[in-house]
Tab-separated table of N, CA, C and O in Angstrom:
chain	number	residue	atom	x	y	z
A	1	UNK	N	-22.572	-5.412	-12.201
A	1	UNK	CA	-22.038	-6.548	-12.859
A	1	UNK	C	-20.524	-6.543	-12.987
A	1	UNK	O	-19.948	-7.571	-13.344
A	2	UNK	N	-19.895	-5.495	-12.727
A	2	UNK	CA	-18.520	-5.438	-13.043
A	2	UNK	C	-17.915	-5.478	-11.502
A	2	UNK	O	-18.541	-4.805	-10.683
A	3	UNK	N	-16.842	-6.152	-11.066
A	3	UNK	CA	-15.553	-6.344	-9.682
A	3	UNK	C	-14.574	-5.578	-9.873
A	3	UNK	O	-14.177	-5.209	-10.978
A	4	UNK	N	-14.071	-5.257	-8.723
A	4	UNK	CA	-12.875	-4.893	-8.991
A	4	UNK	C	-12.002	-5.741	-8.275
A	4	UNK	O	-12.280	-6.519	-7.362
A	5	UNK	N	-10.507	-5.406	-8.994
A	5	UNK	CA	-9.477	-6.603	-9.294
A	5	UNK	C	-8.308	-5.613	-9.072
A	5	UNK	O	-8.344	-4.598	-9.768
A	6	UNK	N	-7.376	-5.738	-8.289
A	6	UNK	CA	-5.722	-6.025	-8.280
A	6	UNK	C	-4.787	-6.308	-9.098
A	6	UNK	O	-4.613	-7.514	-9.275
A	7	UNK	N	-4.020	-5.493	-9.747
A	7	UNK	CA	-3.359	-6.374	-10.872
A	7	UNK	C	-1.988	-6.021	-10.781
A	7	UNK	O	-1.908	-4.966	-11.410
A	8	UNK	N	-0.277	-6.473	-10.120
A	8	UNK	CA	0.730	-5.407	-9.995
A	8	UNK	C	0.888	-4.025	-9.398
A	8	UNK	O	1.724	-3.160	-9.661
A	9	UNK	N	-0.137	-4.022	-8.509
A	9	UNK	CA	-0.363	-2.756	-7.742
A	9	UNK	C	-1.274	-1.518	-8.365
A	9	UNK	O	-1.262	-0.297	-8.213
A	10	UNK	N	-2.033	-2.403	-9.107
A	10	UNK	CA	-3.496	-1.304	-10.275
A	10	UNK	C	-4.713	-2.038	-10.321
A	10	UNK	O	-5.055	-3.186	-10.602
A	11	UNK	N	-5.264	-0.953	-9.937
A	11	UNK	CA	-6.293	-1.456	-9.962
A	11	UNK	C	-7.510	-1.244	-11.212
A	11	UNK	O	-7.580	-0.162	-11.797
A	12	UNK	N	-8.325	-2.233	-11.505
A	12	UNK	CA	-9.481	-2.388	-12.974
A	12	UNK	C	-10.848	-3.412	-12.460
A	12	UNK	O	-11.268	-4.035	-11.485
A	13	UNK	N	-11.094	-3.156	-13.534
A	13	UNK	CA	-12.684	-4.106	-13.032
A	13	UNK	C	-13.191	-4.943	-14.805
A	13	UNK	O	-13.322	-4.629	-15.987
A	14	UNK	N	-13.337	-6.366	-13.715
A	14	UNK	CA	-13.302	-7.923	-14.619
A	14	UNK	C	-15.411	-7.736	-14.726
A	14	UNK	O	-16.249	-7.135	-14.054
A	15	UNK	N	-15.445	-8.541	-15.822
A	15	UNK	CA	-16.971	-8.737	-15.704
A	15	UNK	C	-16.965	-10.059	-14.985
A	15	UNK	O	-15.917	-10.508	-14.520
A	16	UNK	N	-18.348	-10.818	-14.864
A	16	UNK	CA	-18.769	-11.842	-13.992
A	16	UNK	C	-17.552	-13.341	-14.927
A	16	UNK	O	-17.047	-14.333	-14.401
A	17	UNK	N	-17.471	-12.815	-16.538
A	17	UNK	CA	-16.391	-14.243	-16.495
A	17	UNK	C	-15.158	-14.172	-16.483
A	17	UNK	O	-14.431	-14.856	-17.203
A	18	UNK	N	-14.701	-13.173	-15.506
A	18	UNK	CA	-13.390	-13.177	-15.340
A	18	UNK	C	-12.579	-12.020	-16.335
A	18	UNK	O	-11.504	-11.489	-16.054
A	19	UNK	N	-13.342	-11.801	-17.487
A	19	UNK	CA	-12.689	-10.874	-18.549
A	19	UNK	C	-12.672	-9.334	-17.656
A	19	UNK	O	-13.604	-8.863	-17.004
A	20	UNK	N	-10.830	-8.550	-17.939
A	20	UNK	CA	-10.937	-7.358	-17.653
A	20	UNK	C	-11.957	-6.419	-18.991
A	20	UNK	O	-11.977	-6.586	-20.211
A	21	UNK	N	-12.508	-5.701	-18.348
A	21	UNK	CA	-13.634	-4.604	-18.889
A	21	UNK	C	-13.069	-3.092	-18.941
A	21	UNK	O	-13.293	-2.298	-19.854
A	22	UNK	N	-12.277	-2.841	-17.766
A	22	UNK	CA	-11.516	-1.956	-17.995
A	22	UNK	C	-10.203	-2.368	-17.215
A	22	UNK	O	-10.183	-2.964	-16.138
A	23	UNK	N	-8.956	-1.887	-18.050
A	23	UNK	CA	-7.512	-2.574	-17.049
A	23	UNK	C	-7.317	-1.815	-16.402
A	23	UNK	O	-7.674	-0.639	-16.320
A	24	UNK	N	-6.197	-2.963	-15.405
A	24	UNK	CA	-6.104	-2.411	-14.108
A	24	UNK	C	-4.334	-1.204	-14.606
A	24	UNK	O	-3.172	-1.430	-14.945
A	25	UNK	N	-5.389	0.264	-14.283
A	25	UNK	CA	-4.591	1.282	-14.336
A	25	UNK	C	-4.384	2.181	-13.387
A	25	UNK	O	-3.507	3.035	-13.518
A	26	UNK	N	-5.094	2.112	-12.404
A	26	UNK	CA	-6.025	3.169	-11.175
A	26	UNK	C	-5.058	2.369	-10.390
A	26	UNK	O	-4.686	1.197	-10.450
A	27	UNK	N	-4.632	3.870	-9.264
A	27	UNK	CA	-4.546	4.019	-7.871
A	27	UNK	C	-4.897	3.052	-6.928
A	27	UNK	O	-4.314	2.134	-6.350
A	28	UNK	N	-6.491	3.726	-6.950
A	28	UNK	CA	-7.611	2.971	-6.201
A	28	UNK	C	-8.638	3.068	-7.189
A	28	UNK	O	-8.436	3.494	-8.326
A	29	UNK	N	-10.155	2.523	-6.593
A	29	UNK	CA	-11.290	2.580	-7.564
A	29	UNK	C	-12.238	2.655	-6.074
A	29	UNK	O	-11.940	2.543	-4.885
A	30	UNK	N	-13.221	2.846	-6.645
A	30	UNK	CA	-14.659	2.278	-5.542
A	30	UNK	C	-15.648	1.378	-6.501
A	30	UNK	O	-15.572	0.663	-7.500
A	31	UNK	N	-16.616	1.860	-5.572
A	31	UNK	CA	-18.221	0.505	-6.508
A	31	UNK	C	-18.319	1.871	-7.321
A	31	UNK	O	-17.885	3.012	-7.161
A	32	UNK	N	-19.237	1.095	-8.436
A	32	UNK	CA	-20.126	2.431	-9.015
A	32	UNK	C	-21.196	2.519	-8.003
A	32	UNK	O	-21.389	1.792	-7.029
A	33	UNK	N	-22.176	4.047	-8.617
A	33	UNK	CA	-23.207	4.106	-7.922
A	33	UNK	C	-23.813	5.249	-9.540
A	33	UNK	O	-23.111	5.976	-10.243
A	34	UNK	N	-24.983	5.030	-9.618
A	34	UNK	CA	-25.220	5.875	-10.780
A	34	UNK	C	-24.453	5.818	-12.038
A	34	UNK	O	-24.104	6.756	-12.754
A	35	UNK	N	-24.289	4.780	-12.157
A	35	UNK	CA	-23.412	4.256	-13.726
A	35	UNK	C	-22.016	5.163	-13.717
A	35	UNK	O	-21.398	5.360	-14.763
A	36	UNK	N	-21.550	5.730	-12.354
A	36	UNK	CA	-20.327	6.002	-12.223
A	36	UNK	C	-19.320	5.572	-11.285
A	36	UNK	O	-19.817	4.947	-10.348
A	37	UNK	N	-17.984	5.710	-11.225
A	37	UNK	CA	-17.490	5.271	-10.309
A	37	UNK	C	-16.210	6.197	-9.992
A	37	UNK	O	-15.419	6.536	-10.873
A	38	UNK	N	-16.089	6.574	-8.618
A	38	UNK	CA	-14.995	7.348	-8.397
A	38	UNK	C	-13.111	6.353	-8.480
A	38	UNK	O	-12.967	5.228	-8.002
A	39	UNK	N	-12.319	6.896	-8.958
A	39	UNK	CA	-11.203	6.451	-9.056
A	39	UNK	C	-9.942	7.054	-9.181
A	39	UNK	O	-9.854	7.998	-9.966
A	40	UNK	N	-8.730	6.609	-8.419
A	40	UNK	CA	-7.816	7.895	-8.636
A	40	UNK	C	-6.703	7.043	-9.095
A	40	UNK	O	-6.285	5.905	-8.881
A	41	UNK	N	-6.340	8.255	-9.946
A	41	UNK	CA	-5.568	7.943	-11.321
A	41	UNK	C	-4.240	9.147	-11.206
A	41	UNK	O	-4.370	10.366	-11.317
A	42	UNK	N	-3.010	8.407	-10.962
A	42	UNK	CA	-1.893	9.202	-10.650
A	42	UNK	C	-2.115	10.325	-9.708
A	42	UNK	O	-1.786	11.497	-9.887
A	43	UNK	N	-2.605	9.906	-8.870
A	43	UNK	CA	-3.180	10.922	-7.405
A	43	UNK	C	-3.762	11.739	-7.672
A	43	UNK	O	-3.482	12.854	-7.233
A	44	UNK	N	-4.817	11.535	-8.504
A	44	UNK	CA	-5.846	12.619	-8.437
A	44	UNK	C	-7.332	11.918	-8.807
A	44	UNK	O	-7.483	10.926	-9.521
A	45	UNK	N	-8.303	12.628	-8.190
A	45	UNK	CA	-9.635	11.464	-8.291
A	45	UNK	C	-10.285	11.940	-9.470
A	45	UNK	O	-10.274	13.131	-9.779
A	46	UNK	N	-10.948	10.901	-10.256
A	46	UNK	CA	-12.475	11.038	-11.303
A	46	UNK	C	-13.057	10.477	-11.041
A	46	UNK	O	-13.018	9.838	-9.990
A	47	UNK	N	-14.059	10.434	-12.047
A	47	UNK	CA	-15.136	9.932	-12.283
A	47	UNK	C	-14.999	8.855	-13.057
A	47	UNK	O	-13.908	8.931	-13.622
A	48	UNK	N	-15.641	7.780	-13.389
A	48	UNK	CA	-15.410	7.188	-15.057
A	48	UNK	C	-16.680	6.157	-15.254
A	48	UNK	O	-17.164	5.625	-14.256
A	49	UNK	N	-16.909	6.041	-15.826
A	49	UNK	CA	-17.995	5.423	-16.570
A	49	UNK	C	-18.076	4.016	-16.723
A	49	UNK	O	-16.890	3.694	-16.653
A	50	UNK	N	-18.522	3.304	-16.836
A	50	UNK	CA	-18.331	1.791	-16.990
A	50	UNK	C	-18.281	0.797	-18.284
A	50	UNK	O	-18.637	-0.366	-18.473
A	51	UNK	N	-17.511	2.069	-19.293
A	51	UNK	CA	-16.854	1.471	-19.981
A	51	UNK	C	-15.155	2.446	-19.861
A	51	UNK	O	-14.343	2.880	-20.678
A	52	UNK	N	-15.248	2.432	-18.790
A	52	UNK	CA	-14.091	2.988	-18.939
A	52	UNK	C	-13.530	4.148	-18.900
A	52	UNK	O	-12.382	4.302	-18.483
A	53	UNK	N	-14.367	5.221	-19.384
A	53	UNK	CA	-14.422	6.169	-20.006
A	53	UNK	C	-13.953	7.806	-19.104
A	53	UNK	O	-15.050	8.319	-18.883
A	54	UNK	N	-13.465	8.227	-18.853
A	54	UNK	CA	-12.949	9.235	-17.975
A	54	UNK	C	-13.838	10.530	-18.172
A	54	UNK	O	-13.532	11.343	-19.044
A	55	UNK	N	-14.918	10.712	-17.373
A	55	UNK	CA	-15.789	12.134	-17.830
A	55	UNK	C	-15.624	13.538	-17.159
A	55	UNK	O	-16.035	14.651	-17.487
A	56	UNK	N	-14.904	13.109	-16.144
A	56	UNK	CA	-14.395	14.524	-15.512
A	56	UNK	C	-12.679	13.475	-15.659
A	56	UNK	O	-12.192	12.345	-15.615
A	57	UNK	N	-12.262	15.590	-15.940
A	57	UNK	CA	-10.517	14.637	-16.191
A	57	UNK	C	-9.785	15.062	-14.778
A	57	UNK	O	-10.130	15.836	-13.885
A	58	UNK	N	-8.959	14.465	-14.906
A	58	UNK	CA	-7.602	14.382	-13.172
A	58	UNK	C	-7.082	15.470	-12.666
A	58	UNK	O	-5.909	15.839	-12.722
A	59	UNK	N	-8.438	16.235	-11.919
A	59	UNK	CA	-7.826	17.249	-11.461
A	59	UNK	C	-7.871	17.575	-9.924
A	59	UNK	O	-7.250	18.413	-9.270
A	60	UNK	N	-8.827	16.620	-9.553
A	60	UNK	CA	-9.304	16.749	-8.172
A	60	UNK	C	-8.515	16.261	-7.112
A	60	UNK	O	-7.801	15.302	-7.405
A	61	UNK	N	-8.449	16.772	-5.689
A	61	UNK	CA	-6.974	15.887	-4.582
A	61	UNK	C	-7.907	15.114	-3.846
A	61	UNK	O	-7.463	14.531	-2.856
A	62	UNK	N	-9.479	14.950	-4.210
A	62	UNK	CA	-10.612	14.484	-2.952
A	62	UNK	C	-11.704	14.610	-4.238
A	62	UNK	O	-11.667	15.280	-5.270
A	63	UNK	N	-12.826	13.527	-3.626
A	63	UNK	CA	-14.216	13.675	-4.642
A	63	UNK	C	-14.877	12.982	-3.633
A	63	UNK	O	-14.320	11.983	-3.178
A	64	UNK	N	-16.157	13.384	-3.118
A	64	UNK	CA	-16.757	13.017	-1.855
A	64	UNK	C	-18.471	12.837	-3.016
A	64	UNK	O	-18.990	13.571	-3.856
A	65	UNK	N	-18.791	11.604	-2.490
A	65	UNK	CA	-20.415	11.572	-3.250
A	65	UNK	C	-21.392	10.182	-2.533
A	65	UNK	O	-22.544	9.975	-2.915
């Protein structure tokens, strides 16, 4: 249910009415898959949750899943 969106060169993800859900702060992002989603955040990849939520913290240079 959640997109991802472009915002000034950051990226976040809007729900279906347009509202950001989480802002655009990320690098890059991907889709979720398993109520997670990989994303890299000042060049380094996580995990984060779909509220947002950062569950592994920024330590990784690659996250393959």
């Amino acid at each position: 249910g959640l997109a991802g969106v472009k915002l000034n060169g950051r990226w976040g993800f809007i729900d279906r009415s347009g509202k950001f859900v989480i802002k655009p702060k990320f690098d890059s992002i991907w889709d979720f898959s398993e109520g997670l989603a990989k994303v890299k955040l000042n060049g380094k990849y996580v995990f984060m949750d779909k509220n947002g939520k950062i569950v592994i913290e920024p330590k990784f240079d690659d996250i393959g899943y």
